[in-house]
PDB file of N, CA and C in Angstrom:
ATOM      1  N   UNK K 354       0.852  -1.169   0.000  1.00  0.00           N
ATOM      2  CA  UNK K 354       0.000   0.000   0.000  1.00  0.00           C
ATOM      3  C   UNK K 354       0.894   1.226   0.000  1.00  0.00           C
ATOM      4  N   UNK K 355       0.645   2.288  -0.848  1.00  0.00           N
ATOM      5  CA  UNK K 355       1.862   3.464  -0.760  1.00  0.00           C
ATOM      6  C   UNK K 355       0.984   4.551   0.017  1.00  0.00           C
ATOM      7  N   UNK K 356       1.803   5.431   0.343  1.00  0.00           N
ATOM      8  CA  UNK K 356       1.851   5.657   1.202  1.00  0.00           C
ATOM      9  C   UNK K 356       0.176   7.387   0.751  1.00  0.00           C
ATOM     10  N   UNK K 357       0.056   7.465  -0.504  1.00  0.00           N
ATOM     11  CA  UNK K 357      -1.436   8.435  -0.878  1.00  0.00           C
ATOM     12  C   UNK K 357      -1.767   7.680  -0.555  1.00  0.00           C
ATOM     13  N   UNK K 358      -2.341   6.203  -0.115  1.00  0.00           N
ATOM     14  CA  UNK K 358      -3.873   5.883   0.025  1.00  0.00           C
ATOM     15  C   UNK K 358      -4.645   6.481   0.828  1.00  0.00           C
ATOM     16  N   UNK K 359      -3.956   6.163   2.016  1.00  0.00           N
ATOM     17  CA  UNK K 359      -5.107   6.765   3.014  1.00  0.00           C
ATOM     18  C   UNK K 359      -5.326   8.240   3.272  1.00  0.00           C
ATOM     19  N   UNK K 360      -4.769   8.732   2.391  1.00  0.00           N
ATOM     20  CA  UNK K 360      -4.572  10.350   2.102  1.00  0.00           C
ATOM     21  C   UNK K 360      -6.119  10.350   0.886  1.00  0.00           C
ATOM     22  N   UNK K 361      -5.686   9.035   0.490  1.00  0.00           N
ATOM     23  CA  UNK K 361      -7.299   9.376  -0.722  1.00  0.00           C
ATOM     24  C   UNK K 361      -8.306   8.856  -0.340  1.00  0.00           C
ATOM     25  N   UNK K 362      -8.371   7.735   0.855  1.00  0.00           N
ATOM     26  CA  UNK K 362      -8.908   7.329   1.529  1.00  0.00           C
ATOM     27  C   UNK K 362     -10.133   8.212   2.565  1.00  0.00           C
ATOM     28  N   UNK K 363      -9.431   9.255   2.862  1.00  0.00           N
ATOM     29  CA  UNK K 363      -9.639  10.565   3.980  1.00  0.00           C
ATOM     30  C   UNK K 363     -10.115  11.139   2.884  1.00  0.00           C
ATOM     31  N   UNK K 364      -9.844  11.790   2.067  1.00  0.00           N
ATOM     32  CA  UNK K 364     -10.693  12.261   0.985  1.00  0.00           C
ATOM     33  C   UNK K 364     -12.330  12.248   0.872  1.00  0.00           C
ATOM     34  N   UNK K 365     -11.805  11.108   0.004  1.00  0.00           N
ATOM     35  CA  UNK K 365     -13.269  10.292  -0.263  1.00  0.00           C
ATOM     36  C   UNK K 365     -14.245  10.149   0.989  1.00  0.00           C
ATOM     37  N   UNK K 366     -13.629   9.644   2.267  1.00  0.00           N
ATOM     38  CA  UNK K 366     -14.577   9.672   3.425  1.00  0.00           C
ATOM     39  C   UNK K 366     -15.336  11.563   3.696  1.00  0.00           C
ATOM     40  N   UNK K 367     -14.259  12.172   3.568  1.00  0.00           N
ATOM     41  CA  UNK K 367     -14.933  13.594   3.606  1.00  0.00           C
ATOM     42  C   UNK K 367     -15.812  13.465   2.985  1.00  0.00           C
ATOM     43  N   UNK K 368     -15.605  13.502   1.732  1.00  0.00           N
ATOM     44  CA  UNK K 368     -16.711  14.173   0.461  1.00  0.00           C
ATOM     45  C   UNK K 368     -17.616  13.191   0.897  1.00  0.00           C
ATOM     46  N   UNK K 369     -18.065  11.732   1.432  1.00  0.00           N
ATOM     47  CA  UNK K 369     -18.915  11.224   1.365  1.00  0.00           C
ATOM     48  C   UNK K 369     -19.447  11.696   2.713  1.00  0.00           C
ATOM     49  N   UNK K 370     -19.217  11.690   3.361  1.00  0.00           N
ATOM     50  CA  UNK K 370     -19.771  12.476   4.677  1.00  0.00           C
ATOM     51  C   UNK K 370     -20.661  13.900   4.720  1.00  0.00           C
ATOM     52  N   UNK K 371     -20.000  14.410   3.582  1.00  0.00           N
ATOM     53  CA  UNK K 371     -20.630  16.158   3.721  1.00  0.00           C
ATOM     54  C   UNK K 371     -21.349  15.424   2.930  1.00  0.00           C
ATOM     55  N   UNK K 372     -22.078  14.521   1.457  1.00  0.00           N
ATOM     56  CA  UNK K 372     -22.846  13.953   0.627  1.00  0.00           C
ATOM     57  C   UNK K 372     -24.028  13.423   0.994  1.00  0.00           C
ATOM     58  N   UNK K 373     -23.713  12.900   2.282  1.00  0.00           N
ATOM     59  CA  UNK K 373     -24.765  12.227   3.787  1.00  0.00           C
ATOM     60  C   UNK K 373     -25.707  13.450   4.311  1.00  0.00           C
ATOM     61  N   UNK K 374     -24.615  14.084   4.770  1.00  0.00           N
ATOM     62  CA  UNK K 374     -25.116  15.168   5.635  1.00  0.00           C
ATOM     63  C   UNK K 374     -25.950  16.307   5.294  1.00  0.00           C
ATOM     64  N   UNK K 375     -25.860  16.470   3.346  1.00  0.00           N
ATOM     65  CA  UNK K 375     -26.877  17.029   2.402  1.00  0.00           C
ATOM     66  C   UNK K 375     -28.056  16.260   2.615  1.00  0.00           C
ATOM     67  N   UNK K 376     -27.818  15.080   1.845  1.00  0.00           N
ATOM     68  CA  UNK K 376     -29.106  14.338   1.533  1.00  0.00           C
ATOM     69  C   UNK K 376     -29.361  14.054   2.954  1.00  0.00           C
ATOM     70  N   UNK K 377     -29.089  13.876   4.159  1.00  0.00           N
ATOM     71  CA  UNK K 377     -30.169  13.831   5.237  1.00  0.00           C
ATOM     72  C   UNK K 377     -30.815  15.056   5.613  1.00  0.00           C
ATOM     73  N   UNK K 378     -30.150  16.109   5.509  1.00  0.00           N
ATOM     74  CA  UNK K 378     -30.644  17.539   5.763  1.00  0.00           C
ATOM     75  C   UNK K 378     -31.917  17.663   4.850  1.00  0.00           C
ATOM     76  N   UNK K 379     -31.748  17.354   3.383  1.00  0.00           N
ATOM     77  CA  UNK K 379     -32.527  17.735   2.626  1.00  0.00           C
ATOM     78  C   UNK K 379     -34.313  16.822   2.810  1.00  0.00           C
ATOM     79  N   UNK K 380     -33.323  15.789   2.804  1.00  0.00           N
ATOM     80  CA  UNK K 380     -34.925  14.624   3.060  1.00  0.00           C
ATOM     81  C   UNK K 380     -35.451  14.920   4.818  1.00  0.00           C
ATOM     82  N   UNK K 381     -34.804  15.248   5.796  1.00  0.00           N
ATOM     83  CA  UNK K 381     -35.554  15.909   6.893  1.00  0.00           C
ATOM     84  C   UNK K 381     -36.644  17.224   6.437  1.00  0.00           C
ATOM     85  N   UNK K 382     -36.299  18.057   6.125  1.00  0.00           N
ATOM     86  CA  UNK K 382     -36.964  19.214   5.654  1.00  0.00           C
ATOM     87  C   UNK K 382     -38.068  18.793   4.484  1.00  0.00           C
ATOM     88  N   UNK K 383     -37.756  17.898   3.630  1.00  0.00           N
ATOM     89  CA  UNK K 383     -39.000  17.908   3.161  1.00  0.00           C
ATOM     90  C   UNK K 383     -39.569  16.918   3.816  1.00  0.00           C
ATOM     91  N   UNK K 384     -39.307  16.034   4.660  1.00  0.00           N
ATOM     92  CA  UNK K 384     -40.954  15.109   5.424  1.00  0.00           C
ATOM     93  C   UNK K 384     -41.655  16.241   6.281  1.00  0.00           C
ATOM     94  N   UNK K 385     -40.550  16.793   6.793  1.00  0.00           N
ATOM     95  CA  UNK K 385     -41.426  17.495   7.857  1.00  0.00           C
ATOM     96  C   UNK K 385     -42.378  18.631   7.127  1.00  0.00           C
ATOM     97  N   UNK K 386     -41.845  19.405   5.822  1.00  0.00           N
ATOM     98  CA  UNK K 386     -42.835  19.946   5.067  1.00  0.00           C
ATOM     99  C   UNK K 386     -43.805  19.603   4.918  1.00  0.00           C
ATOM    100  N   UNK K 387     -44.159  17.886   4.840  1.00  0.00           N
ATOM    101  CA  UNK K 387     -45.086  17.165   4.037  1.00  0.00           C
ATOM    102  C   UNK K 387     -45.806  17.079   5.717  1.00  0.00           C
ATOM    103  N   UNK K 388     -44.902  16.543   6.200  1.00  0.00           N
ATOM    104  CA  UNK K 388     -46.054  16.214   7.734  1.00  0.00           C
ATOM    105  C   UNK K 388     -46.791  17.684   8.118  1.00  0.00           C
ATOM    106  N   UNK K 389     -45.755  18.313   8.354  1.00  0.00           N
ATOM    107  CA  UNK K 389     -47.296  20.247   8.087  1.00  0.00           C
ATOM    108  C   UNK K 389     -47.961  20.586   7.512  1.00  0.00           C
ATOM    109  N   UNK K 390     -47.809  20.464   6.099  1.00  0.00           N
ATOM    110  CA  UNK K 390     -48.748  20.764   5.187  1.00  0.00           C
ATOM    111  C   UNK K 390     -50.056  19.595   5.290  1.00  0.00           C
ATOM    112  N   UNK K 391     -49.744  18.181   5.480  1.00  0.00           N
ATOM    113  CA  UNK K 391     -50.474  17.185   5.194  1.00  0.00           C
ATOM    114  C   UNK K 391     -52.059  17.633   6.780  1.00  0.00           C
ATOM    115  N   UNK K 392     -51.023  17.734   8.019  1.00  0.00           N
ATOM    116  CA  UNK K 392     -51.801  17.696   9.448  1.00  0.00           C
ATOM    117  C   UNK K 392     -52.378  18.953   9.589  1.00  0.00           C
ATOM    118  N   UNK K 393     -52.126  20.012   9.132  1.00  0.00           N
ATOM    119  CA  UNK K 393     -52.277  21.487   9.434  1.00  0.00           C
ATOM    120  C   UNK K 393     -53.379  21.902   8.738  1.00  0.00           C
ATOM    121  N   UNK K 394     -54.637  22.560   8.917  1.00  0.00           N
ATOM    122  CA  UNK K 394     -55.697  23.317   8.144  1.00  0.00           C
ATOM    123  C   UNK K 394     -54.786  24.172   7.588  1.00  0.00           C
ATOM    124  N   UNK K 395     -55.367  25.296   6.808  1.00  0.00           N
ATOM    125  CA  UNK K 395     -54.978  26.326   6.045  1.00  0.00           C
ATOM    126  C   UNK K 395     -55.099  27.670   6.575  1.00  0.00           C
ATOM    127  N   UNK K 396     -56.072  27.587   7.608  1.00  0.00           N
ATOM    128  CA  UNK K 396     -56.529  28.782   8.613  1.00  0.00           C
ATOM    129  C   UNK K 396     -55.017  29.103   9.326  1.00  0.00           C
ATOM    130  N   UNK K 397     -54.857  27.678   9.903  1.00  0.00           N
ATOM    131  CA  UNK K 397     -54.023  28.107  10.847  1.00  0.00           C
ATOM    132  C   UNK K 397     -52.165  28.772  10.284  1.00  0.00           C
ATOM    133  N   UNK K 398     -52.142  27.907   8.961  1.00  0.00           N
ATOM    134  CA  UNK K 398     -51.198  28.532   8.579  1.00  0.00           C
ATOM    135  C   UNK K 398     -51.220  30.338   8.546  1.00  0.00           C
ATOM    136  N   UNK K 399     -51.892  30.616   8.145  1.00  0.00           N
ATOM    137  CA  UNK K 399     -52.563  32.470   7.929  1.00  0.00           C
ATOM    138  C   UNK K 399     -52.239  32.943   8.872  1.00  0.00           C
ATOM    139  N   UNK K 400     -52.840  32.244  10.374  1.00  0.00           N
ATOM    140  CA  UNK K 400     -52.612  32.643  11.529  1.00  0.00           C
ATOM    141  C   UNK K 400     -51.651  32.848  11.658  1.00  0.00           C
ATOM    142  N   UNK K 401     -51.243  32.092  12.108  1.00  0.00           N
ATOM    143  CA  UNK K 401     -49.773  31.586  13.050  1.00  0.00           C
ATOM    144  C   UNK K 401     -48.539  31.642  12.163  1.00  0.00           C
ATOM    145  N   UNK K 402     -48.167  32.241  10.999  1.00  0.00           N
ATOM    146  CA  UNK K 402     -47.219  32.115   9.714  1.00  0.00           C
ATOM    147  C   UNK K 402     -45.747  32.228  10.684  1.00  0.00           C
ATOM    148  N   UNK K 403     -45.612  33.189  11.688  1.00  0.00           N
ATOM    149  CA  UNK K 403     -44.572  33.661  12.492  1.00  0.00           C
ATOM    150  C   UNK K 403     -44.122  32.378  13.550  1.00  0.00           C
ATOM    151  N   UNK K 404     -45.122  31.425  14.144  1.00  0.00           N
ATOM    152  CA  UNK K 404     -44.819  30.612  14.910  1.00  0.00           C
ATOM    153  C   UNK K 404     -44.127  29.252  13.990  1.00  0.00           C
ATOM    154  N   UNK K 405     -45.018  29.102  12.421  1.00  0.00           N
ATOM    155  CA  UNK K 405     -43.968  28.315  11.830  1.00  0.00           C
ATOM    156  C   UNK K 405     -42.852  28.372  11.354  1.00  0.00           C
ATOM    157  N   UNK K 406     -42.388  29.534  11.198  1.00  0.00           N
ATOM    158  CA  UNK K 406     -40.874  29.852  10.970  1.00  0.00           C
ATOM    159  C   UNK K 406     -40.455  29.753  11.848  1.00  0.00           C
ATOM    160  N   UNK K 407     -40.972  29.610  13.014  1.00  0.00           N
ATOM    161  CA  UNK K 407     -40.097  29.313  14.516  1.00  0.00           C
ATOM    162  C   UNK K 407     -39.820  27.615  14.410  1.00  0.00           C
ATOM    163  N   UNK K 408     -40.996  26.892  14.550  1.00  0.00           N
ATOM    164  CA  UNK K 408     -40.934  25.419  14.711  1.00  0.00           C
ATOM    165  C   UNK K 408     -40.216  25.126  13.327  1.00  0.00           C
ATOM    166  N   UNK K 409     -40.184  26.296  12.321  1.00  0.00           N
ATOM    167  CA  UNK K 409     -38.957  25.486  11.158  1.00  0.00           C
ATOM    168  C   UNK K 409     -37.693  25.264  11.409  1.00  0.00           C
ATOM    169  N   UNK K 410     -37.131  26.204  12.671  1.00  0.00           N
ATOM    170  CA  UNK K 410     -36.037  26.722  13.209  1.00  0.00           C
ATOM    171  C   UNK K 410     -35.808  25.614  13.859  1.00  0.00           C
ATOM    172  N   UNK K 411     -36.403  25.166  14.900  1.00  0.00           N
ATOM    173  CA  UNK K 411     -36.593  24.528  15.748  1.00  0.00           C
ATOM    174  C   UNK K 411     -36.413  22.937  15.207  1.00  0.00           C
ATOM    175  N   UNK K 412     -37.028  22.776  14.121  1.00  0.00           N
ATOM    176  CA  UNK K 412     -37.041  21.292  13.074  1.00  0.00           C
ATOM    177  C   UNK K 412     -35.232  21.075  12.777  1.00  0.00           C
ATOM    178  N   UNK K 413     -34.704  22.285  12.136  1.00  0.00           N
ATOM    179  CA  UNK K 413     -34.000  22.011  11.655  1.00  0.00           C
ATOM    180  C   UNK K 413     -32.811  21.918  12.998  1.00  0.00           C
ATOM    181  N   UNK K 414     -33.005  22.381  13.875  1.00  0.00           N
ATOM    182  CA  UNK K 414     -32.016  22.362  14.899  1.00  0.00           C
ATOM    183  C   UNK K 414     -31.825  20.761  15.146  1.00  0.00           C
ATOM    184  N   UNK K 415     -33.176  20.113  15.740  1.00  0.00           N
ATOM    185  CA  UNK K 415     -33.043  18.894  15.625  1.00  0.00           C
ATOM    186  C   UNK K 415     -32.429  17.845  14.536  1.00  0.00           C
ATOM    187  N   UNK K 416     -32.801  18.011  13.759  1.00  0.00           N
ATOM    188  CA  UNK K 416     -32.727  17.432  12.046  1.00  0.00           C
ATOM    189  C   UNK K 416     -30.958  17.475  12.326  1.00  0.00           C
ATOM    190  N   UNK K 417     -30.317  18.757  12.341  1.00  0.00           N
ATOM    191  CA  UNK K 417     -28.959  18.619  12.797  1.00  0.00           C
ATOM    192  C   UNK K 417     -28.256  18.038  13.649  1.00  0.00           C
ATOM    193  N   UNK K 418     -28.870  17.732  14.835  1.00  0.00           N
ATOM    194  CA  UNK K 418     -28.475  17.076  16.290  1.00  0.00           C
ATOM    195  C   UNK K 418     -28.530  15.274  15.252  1.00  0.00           C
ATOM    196  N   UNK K 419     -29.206  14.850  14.849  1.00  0.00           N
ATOM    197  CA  UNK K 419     -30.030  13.425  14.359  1.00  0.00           C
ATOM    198  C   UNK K 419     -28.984  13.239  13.405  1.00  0.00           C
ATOM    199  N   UNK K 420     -28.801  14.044  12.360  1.00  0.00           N
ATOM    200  CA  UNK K 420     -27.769  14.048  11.552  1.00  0.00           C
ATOM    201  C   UNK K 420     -26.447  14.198  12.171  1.00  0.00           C
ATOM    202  N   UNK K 421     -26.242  14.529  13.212  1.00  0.00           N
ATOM    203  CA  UNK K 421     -24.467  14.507  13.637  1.00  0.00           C
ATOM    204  C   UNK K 421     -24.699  13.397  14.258  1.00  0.00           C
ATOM    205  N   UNK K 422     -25.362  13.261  14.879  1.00  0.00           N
ATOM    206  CA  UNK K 422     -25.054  11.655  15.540  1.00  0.00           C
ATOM    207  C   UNK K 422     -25.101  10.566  14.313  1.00  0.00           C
ATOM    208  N   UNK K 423     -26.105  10.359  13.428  1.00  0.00           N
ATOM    209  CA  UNK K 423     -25.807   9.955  12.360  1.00  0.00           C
ATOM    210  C   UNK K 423     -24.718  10.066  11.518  1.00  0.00           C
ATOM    211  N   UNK K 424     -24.203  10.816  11.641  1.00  0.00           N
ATOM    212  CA  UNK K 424     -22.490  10.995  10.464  1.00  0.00           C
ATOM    213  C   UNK K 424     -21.814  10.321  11.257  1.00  0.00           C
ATOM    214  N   UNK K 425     -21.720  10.274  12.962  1.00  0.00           N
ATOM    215  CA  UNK K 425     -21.176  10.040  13.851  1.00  0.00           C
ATOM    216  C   UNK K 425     -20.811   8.246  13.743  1.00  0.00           C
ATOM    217  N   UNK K 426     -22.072   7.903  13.854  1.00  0.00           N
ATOM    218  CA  UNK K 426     -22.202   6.138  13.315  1.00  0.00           C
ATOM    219  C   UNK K 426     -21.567   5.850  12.112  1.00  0.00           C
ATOM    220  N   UNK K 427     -21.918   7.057  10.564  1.00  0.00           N
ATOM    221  CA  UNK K 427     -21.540   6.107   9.599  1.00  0.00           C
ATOM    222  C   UNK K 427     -19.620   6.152  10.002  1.00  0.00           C
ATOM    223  N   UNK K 428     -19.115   7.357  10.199  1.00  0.00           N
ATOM    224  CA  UNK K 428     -17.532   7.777   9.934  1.00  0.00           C
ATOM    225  C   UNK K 428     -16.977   6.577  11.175  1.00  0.00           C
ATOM    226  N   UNK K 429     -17.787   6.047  12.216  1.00  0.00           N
ATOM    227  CA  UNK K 429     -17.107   4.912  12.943  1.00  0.00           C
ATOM    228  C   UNK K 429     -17.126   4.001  12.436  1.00  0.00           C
ATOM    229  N   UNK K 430     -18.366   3.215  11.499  1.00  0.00           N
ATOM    230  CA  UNK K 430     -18.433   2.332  10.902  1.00  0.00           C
ATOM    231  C   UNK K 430     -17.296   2.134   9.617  1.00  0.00           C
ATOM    232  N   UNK K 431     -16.835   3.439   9.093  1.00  0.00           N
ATOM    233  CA  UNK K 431     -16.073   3.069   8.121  1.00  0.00           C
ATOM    234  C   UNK K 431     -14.461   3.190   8.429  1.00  0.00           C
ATOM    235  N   UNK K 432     -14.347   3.713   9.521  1.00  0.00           N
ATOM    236  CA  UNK K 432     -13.193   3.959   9.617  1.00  0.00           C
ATOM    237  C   UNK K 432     -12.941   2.037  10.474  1.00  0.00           C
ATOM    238  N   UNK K 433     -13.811   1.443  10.996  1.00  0.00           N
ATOM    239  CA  UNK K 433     -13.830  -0.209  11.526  1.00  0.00           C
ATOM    240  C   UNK K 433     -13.379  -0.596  10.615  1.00  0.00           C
ATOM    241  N   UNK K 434     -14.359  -0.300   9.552  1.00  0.00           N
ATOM    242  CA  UNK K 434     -13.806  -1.187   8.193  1.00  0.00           C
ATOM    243  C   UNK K 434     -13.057  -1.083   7.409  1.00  0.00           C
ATOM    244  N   UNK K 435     -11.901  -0.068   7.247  1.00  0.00           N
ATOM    245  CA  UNK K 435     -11.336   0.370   6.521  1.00  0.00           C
ATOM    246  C   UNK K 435     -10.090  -0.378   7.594  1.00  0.00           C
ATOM    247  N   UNK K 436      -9.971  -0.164   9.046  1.00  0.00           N
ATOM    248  CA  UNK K 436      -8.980  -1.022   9.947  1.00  0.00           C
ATOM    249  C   UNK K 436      -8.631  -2.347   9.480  1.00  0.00           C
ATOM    250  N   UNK K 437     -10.244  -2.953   9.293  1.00  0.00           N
ATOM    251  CA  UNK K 437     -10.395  -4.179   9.444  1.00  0.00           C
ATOM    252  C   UNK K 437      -9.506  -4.755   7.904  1.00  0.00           C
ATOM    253  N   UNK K 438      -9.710  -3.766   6.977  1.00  0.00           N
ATOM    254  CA  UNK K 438      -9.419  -3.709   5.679  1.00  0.00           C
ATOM    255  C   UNK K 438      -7.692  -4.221   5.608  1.00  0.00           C
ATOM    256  N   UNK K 439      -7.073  -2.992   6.409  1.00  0.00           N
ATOM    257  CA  UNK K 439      -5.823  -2.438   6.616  1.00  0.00           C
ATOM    258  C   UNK K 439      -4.785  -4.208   6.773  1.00  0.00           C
ATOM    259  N   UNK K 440      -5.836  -4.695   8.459  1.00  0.00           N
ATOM    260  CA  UNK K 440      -5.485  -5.851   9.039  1.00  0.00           C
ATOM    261  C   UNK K 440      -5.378  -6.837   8.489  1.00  0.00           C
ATOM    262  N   UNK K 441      -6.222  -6.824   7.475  1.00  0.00           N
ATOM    263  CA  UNK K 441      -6.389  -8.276   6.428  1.00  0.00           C
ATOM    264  C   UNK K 441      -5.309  -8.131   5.057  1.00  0.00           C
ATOM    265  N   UNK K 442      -4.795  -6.898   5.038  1.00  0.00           N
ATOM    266  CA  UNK K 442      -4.012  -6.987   4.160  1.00  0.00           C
ATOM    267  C   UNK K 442      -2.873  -6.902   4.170  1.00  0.00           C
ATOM    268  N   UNK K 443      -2.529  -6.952   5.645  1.00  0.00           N
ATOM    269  CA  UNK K 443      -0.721  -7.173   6.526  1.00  0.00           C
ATOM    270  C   UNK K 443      -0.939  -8.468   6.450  1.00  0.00           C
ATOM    271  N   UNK K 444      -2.062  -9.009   7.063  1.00  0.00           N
ATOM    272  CA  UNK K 444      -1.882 -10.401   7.612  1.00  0.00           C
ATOM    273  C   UNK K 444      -1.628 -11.347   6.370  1.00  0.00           C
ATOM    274  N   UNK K 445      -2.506 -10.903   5.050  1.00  0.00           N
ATOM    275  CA  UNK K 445      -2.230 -11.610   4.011  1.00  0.00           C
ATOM    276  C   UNK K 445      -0.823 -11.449   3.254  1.00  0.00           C
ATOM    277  N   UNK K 446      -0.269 -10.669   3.936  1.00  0.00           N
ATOM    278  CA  UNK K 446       1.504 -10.420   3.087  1.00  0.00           C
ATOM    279  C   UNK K 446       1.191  -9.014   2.220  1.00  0.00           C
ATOM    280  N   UNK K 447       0.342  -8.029   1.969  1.00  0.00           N
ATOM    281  CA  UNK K 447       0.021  -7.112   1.255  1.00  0.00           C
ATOM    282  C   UNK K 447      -0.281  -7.745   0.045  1.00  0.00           C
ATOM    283  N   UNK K 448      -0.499  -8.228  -0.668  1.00  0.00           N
ATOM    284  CA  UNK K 448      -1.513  -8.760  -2.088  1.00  0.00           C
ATOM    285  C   UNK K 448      -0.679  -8.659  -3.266  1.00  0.00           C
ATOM    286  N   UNK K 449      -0.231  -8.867  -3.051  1.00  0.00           N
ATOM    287  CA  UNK K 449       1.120  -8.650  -4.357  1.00  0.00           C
ATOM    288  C   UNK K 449       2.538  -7.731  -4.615  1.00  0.00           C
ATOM    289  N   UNK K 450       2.945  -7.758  -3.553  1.00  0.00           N
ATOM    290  CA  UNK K 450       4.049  -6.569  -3.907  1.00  0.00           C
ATOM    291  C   UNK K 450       4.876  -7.064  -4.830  1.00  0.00           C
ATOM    292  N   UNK K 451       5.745  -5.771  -5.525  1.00  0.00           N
ATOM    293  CA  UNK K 451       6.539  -5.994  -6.359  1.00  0.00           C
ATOM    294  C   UNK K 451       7.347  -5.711  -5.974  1.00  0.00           C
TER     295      UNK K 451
END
């Protein structure tokens, strides 16, 4: 193994991490769109327009907390496996050196 891998390794885990952390952000915000719009009359939106920009605030605060603990799981899970990766390929003699 030379010695960029895990330099491209770290890379790639970034970019896939911030890639996560879009698409969960994005798919939080729209269920919860769908769960307000779906449960909510139309009156009350009119009303209250100021209190839902609050509980949007409030959504997304959470949505963030859910999502860091979530990035949290996947970046342990891969960095296990990427060990586990590492281990299996000392133990096997490295896979072909030249």
């Amino acid at each position: 193994m030379n010695n960029e891998m895990p330099h491209i390794i770290n890379s790639i885990l970034i970019q896939r991490t911030l890639l996560l952390c879009v698409a969960l952000f994005i798919l939080c915000t729209i269920t919860r769109g769908i769960m307000v719009a779906h449960y909510l009359p139309m009156n009350l939106w009119q009303e209250h327009l100021s209190d839902f920009g609050a509980m949007w605030l409030m959504g997304a605060k959470l949505d963030m907390r859910s999502i860091g603990i979530a990035l949290l799981i996947f970046v342990a899970l891969h960095y296990i496996t990427q060990s586990l990766c590492f281990i299996a390929y000392i133990l096997t003699g490295g896979g072909g050196k030249a």
